[in-house]
XYZ file of C-alpha atoms in Angstrom:
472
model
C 120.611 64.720 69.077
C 118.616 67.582 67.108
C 117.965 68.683 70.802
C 121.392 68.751 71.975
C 122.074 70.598 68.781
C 119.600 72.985 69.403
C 121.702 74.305 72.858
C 124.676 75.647 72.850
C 127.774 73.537 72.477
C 129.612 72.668 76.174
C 132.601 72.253 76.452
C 133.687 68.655 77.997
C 135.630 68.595 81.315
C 139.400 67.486 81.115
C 140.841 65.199 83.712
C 143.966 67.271 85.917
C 145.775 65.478 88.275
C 149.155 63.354 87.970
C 147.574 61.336 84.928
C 147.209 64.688 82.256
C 151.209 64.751 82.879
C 151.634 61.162 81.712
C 153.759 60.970 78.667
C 153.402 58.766 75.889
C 156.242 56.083 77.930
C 154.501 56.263 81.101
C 151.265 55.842 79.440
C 151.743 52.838 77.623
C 152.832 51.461 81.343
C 149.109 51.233 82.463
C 147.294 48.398 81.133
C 143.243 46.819 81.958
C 143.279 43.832 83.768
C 142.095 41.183 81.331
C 139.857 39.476 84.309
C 138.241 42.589 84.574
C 136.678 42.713 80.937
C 133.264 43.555 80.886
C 130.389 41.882 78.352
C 132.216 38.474 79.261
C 130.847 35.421 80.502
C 130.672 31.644 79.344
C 130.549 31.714 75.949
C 131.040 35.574 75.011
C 131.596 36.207 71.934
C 133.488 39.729 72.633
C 134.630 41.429 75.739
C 135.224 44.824 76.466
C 138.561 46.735 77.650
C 138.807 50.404 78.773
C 141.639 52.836 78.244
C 142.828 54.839 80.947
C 142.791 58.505 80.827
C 145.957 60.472 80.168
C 148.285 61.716 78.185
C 146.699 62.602 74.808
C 143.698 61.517 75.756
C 142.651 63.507 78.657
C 138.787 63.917 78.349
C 137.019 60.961 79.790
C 133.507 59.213 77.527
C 130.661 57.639 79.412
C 129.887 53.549 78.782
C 126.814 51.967 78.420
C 126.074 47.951 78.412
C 122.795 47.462 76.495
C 120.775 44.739 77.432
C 116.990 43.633 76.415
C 116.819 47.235 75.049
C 117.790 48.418 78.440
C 121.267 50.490 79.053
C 122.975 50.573 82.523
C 126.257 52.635 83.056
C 129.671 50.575 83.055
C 131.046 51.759 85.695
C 135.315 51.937 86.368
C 138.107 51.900 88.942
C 141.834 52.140 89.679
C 140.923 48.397 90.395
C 140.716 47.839 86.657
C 144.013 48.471 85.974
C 147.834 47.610 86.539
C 150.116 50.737 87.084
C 153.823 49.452 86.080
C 156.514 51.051 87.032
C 156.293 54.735 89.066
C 153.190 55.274 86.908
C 150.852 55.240 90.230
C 152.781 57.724 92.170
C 152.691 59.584 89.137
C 149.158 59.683 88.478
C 148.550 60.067 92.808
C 145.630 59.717 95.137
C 143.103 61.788 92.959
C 139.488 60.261 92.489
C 139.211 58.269 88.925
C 137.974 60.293 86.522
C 136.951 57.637 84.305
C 138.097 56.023 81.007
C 138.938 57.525 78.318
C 137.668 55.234 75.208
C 137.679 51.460 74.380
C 138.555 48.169 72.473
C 136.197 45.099 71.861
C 138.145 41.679 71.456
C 137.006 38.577 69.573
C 138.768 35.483 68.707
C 140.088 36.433 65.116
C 143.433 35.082 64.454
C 142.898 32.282 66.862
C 140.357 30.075 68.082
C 141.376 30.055 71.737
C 142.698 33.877 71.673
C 140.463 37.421 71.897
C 142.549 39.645 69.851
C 141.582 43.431 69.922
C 139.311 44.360 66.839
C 137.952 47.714 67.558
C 139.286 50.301 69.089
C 137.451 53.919 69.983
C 139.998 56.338 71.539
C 140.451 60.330 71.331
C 137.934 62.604 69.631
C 136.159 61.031 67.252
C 138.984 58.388 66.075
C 138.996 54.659 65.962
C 140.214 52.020 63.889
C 139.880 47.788 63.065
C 141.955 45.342 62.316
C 141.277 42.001 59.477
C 142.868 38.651 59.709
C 146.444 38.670 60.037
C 146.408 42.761 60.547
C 148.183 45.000 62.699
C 146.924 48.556 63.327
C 148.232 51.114 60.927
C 145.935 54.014 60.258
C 142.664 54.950 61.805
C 139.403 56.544 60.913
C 137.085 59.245 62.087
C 133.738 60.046 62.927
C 133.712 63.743 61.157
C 136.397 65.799 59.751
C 135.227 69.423 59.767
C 137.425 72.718 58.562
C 140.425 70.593 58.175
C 143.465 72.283 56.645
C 141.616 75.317 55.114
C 143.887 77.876 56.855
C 142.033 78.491 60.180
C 141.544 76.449 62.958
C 140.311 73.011 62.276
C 137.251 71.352 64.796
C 137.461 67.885 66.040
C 134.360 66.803 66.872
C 134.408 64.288 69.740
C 132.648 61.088 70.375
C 131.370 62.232 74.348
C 128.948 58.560 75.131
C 128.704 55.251 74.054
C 126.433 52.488 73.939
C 127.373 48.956 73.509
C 124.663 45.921 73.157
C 125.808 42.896 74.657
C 126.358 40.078 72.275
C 124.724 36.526 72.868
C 126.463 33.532 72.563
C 127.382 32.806 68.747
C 126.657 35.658 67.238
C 129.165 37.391 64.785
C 128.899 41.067 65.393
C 128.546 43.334 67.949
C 126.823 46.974 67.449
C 127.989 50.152 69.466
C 125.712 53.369 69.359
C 127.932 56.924 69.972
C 126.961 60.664 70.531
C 129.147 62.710 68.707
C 129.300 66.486 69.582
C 131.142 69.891 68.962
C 130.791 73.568 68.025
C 129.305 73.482 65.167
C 127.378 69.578 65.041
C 125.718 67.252 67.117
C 125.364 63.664 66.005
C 123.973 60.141 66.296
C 126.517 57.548 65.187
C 125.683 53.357 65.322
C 128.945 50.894 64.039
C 128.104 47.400 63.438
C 130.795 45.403 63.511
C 131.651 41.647 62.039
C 135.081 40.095 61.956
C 136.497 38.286 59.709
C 139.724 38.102 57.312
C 138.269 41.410 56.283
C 136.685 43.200 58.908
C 133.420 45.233 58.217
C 131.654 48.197 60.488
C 128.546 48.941 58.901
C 128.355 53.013 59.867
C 124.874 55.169 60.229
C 125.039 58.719 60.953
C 122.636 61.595 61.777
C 123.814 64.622 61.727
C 122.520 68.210 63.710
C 124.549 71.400 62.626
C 124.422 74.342 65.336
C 126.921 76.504 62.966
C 127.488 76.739 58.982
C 130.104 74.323 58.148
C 132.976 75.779 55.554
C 133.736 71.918 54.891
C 132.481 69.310 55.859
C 134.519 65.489 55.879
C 132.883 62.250 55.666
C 133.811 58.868 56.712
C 137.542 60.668 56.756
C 141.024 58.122 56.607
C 144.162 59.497 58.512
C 147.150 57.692 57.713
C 151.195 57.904 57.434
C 153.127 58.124 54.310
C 157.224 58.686 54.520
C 158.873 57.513 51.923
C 158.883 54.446 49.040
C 159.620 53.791 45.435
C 157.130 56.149 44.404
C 158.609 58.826 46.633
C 161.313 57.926 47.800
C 162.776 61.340 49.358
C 165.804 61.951 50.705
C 165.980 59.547 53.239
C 168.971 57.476 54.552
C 167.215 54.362 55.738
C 168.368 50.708 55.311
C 164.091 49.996 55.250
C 163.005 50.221 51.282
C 159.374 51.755 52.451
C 158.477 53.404 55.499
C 154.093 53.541 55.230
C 151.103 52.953 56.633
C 149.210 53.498 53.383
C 150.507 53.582 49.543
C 147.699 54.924 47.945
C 144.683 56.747 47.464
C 141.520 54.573 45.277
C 138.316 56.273 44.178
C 136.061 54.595 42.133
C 132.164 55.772 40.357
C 130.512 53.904 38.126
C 132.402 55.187 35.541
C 135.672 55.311 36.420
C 138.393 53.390 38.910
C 141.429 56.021 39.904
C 144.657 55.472 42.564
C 146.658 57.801 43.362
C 150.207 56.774 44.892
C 150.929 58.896 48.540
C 153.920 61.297 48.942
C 155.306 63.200 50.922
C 156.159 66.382 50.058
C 158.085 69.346 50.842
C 155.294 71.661 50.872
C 151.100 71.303 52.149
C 149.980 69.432 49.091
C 145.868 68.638 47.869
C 144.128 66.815 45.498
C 141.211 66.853 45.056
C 139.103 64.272 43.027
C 135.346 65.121 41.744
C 133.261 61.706 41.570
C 129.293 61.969 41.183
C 127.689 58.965 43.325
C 131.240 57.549 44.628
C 131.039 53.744 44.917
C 134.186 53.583 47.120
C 137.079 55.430 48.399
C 139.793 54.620 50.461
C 143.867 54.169 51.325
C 145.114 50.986 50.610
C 148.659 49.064 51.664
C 149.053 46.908 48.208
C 152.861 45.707 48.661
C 152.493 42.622 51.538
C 155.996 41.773 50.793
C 158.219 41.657 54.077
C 161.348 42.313 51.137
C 159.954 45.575 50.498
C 159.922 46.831 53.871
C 162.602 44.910 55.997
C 160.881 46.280 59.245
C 160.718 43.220 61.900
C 159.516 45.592 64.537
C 156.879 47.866 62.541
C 155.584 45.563 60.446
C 154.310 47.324 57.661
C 153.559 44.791 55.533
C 150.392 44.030 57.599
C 149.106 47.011 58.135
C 145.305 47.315 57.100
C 144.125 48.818 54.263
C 140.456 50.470 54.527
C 138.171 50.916 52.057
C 134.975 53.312 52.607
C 132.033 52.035 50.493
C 128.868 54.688 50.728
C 125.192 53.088 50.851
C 122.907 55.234 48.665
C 123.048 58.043 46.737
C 125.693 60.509 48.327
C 125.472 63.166 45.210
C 128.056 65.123 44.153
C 131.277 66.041 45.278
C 134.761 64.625 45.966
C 137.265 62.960 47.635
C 140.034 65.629 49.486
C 143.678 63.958 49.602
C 146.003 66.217 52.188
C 149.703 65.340 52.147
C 151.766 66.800 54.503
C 155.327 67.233 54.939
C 157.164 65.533 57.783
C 160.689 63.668 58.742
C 159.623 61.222 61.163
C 156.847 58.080 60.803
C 155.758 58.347 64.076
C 153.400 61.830 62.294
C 150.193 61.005 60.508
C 150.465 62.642 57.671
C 148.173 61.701 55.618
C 144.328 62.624 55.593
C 141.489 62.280 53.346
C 137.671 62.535 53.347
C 134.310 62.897 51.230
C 133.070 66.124 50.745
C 129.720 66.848 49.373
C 129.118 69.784 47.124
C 126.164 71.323 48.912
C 127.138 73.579 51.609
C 126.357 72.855 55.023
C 124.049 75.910 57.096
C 123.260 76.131 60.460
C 120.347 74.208 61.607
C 120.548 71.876 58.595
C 120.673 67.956 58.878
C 122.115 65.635 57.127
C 122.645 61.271 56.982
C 125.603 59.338 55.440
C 125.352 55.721 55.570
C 128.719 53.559 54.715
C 130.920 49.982 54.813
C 134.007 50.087 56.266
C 136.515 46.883 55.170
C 138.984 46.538 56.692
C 141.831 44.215 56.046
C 144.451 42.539 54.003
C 143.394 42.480 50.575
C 139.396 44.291 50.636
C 137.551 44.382 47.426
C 136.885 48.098 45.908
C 133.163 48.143 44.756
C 133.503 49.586 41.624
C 137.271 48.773 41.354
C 137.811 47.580 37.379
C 140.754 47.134 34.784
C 144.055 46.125 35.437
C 145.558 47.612 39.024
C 148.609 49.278 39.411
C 150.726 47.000 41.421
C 153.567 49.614 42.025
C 154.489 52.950 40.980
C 158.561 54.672 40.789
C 160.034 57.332 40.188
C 163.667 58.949 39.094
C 165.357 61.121 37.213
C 164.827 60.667 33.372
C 167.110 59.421 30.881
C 168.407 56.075 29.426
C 170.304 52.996 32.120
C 173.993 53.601 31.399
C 173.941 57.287 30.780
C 173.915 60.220 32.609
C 170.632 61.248 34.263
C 168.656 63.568 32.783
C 168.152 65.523 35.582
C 165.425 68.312 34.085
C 163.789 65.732 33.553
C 161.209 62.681 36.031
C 160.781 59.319 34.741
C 157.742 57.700 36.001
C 157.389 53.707 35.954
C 154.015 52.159 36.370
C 153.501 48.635 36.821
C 149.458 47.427 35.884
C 148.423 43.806 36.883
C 148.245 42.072 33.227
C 147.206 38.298 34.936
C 143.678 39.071 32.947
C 144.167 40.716 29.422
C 141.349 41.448 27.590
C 139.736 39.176 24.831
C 141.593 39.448 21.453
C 144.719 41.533 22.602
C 147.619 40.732 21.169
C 151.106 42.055 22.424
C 152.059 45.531 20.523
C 147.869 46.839 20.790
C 147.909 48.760 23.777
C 147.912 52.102 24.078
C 148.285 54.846 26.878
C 146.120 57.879 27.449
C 149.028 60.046 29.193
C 148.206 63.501 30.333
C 149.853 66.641 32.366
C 148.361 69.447 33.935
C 151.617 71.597 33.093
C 155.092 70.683 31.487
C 155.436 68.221 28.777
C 154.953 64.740 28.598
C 158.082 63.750 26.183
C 158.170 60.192 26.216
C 155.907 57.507 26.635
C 156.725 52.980 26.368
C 154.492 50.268 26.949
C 156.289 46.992 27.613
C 154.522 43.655 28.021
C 156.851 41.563 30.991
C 155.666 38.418 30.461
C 157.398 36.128 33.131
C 155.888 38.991 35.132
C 152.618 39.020 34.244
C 152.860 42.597 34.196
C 152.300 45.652 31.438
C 155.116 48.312 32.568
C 154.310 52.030 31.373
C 157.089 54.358 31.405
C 156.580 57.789 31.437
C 159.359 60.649 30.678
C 158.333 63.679 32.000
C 159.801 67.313 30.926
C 158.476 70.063 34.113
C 159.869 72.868 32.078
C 158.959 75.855 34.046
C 156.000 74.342 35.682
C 156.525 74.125 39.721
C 153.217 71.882 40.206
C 151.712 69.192 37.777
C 149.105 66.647 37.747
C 149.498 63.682 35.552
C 147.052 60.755 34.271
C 147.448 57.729 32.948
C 145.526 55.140 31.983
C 146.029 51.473 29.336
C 143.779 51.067 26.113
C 142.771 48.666 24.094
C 140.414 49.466 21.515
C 140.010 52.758 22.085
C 138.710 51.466 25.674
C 140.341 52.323 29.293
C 141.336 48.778 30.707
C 143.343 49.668 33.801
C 142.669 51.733 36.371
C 143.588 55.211 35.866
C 146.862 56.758 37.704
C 146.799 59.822 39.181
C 150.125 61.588 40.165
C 150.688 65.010 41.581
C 154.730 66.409 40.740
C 156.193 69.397 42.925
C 159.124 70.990 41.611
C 160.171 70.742 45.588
């Protein structure tokens, strides 16, 4: 790779033809053949799939099969695949131009079944599923320039290598080339299913260019509206979202930070030194909360980046973006390390990805917040307040600590701008919750972050919640 970075960047060639007119319909129409999965055979433990090229995803990736240390091309055809509907006169007699990415299946939910676990398709994305998961929001190889005015890069995964698995074992490891402008870079995913899902990720990384910013390990996800924002949406469903919130954690300190979407471009930006673990979770797995039979939001994956080593200094970018419709991903965020990034410079990040249900947060401590709502301020039976936002926070209070007694807790409550006017603690006990309730007075201020935390002894016991108000 640190040749290839030392040439100049080439661009990849895009397939033309019927299939780069495929829309998103006509695409989902063309499906692989399961008889025609590669890396199977009596006893495989995971087989391979291929995605056709088209629509979105119009720049074909070369496949490897790595056996004994040795790596042969896998080779593709029309033959691979079933064309429903007018799909093949669509896409014509033009020569295949190859596939466009790929899944590996294992049997995860069921003994007798290989459900897709991994899928690599378009740039540099992909995404897993845990136990019981459907897919929700996906990850990336590199996030570099995004949102910072100009045009943003998407680095692309351009060849992969996959080692075939023997019988019985648990994982599978894929090796990628990932290549653009400005970087070239080495990329290996080990991957073991399970109720939650790890990829164990090692990257090199080659920079042709300076880099203004560059994103690690970076989450893209959708957010549209819930109790926390609920917007002004007419919708029968109580939450529409892929992910409910943002979790940091150091050694020191364990933050979320509920998603929005607002009206306007909106960042946070979180400074952690040494992060042990960032990521977007999906907390509620209630089926009440989201009434969606179809979507299924309920079980979509939450994914938790964990580094390995010493990353340094520097933080975790949240980017919230407006939109109307769930079918946008709205949501991005990503690691980015305080040293600057100069042309010819290298540099390695090594991380676990879990993926699933319920993952643990390394670092994660204190009561969580179980939910988080908002409304206009003012007491039940009177008329709102409407200058006024009343925040209700819900912490987990199944393990108090030793020696509390009920009426001991206090709240470290904090604002960026406007006032914070009034602040309750309220011990539910048939809950097993402690509710904080926050009245907060904007005054003039058009954009506010707020904090708060529980204390007991002059010591943080919950994690600490991060909100970030816009007057629109």
């Amino acid at each position: 790779m640190q040749a290839r970075a030392s040439r100049a960047y080439r661009q990849p060639q895009r397939i033309g033809g019927g299939a780069a007119s495929l829309d998103y319909d006509e695409y989902r129409k063309i499906q692989f053949r399961e008889d025609r999965s590669r890396l199977s055979g009596p006893d495989a433990p995971f087989i391979l799939q291929a995605y056709h090229p088209g629509w979105l995803f119009d720049t074909p990736v070369q496949l490897h099969e790595v056996v004994d240390g040795q790596a042969r091309p896998l080779e593709f055809g029309r033959e691979d695949f079933r064309y429903h509907g007018e799909t093949a006169e669509t896409i014509g007699d033009a020569p295949f131009a190859g596939v466009a990415g790929f899944r590996l299946n294992a049997p995860l939910n069921d003994a007798d079944r290989f459900d897709e676990i991994l899928s690599f398709l378009g740039a540099s994305y992909f995404r897993a599923l845990g136990r019981g998961n459907v897919y929700g929001l996906s990850a990336r190889g590199l996030a570099i320039n995004t949102a910072l005015g100009g045009d943003e890069e998407f680095p692309a995964f351009t060849e992969f290598w996959i080692e075939r698995p023997a019988p019985g074992d648990t994982g599978v490891t894929v090796f990628a080339a990932l290549d653009s402008p400005s970087v070239a870079g080495a990329f290996r995913f080990v991957l073991t299913p399970g109720d939650t899902t790890t990829v164990d990720v090692a990257q090199r990384l080659f920079f042709r260019d300076e880099v203004q910013q560059l994103g690690v390990a970076p989450l893209t996800s959708m957010y549209l509206f819930g109790p926390n924002d609920p917007g002004d949406f007419q919708d029968f469903r109580g939450r529409v979202h892929d992910s409910e919130a943002l979790v940091v954690t150091s050694r020191d300190h364990s933050f979320v930070r509920p998603l929005t979407n607002p009206h306007v471009l909106a960042n946070s930006y979180i400074g952690v030194s040494d992060p042990m673990a960032f990521g977007l979770v999906q907390r509620n797995r209630d089926f009440d909360a989201y009434l969606d039979t179809g979507a299924a939001y309920e079980r979509r994956p939450s994914l938790v980046i964990a580094p390995d080593g010493d990353w340094g200094s520097g933080f975790v970018r949240l980017i919230e973006i407006p939109t109307d419709v769930e079918s946008n991903d709205n949501i991005v965020a990503f690691w980015v390390p305080q040293t600057p990034v100069a042309a010819g410079d290298s540099r390695s990040f090594g991380y676990r990805m879990h993926w699933g249900m319920d993952p643990s947060v390394p670092g994660q401590a204190g009561a969580r917040v179980l939910r988080s709502l908002t409304g206009f301020g003012g007491v039940a039976g009177l008329p709102a307040e409407t200058e006024r936002r009343k925040f209700v926070i819900d912490f987990d209070a199944s393990d108090p600590p030793a020696g509390l007694k009920d009426g001991e807790l206090e709240a470290d409550v904090a604002s960026t701008a406007g006032e914070i006017a009034e602040v309750v603690i309220e011990h539910v006990e048939n809950l097993g919750i402690w509710r904080l309730v926050i009245e907060f007075s904007p005054s003039d201020a058009t954009l506010s972050e707020l904090r708060a935390a529980l204390l007991f002894d002059g010591q943080r016991i919950s994690e600490t919640w991060l909100y970030q108000w816009h007057s629109t």
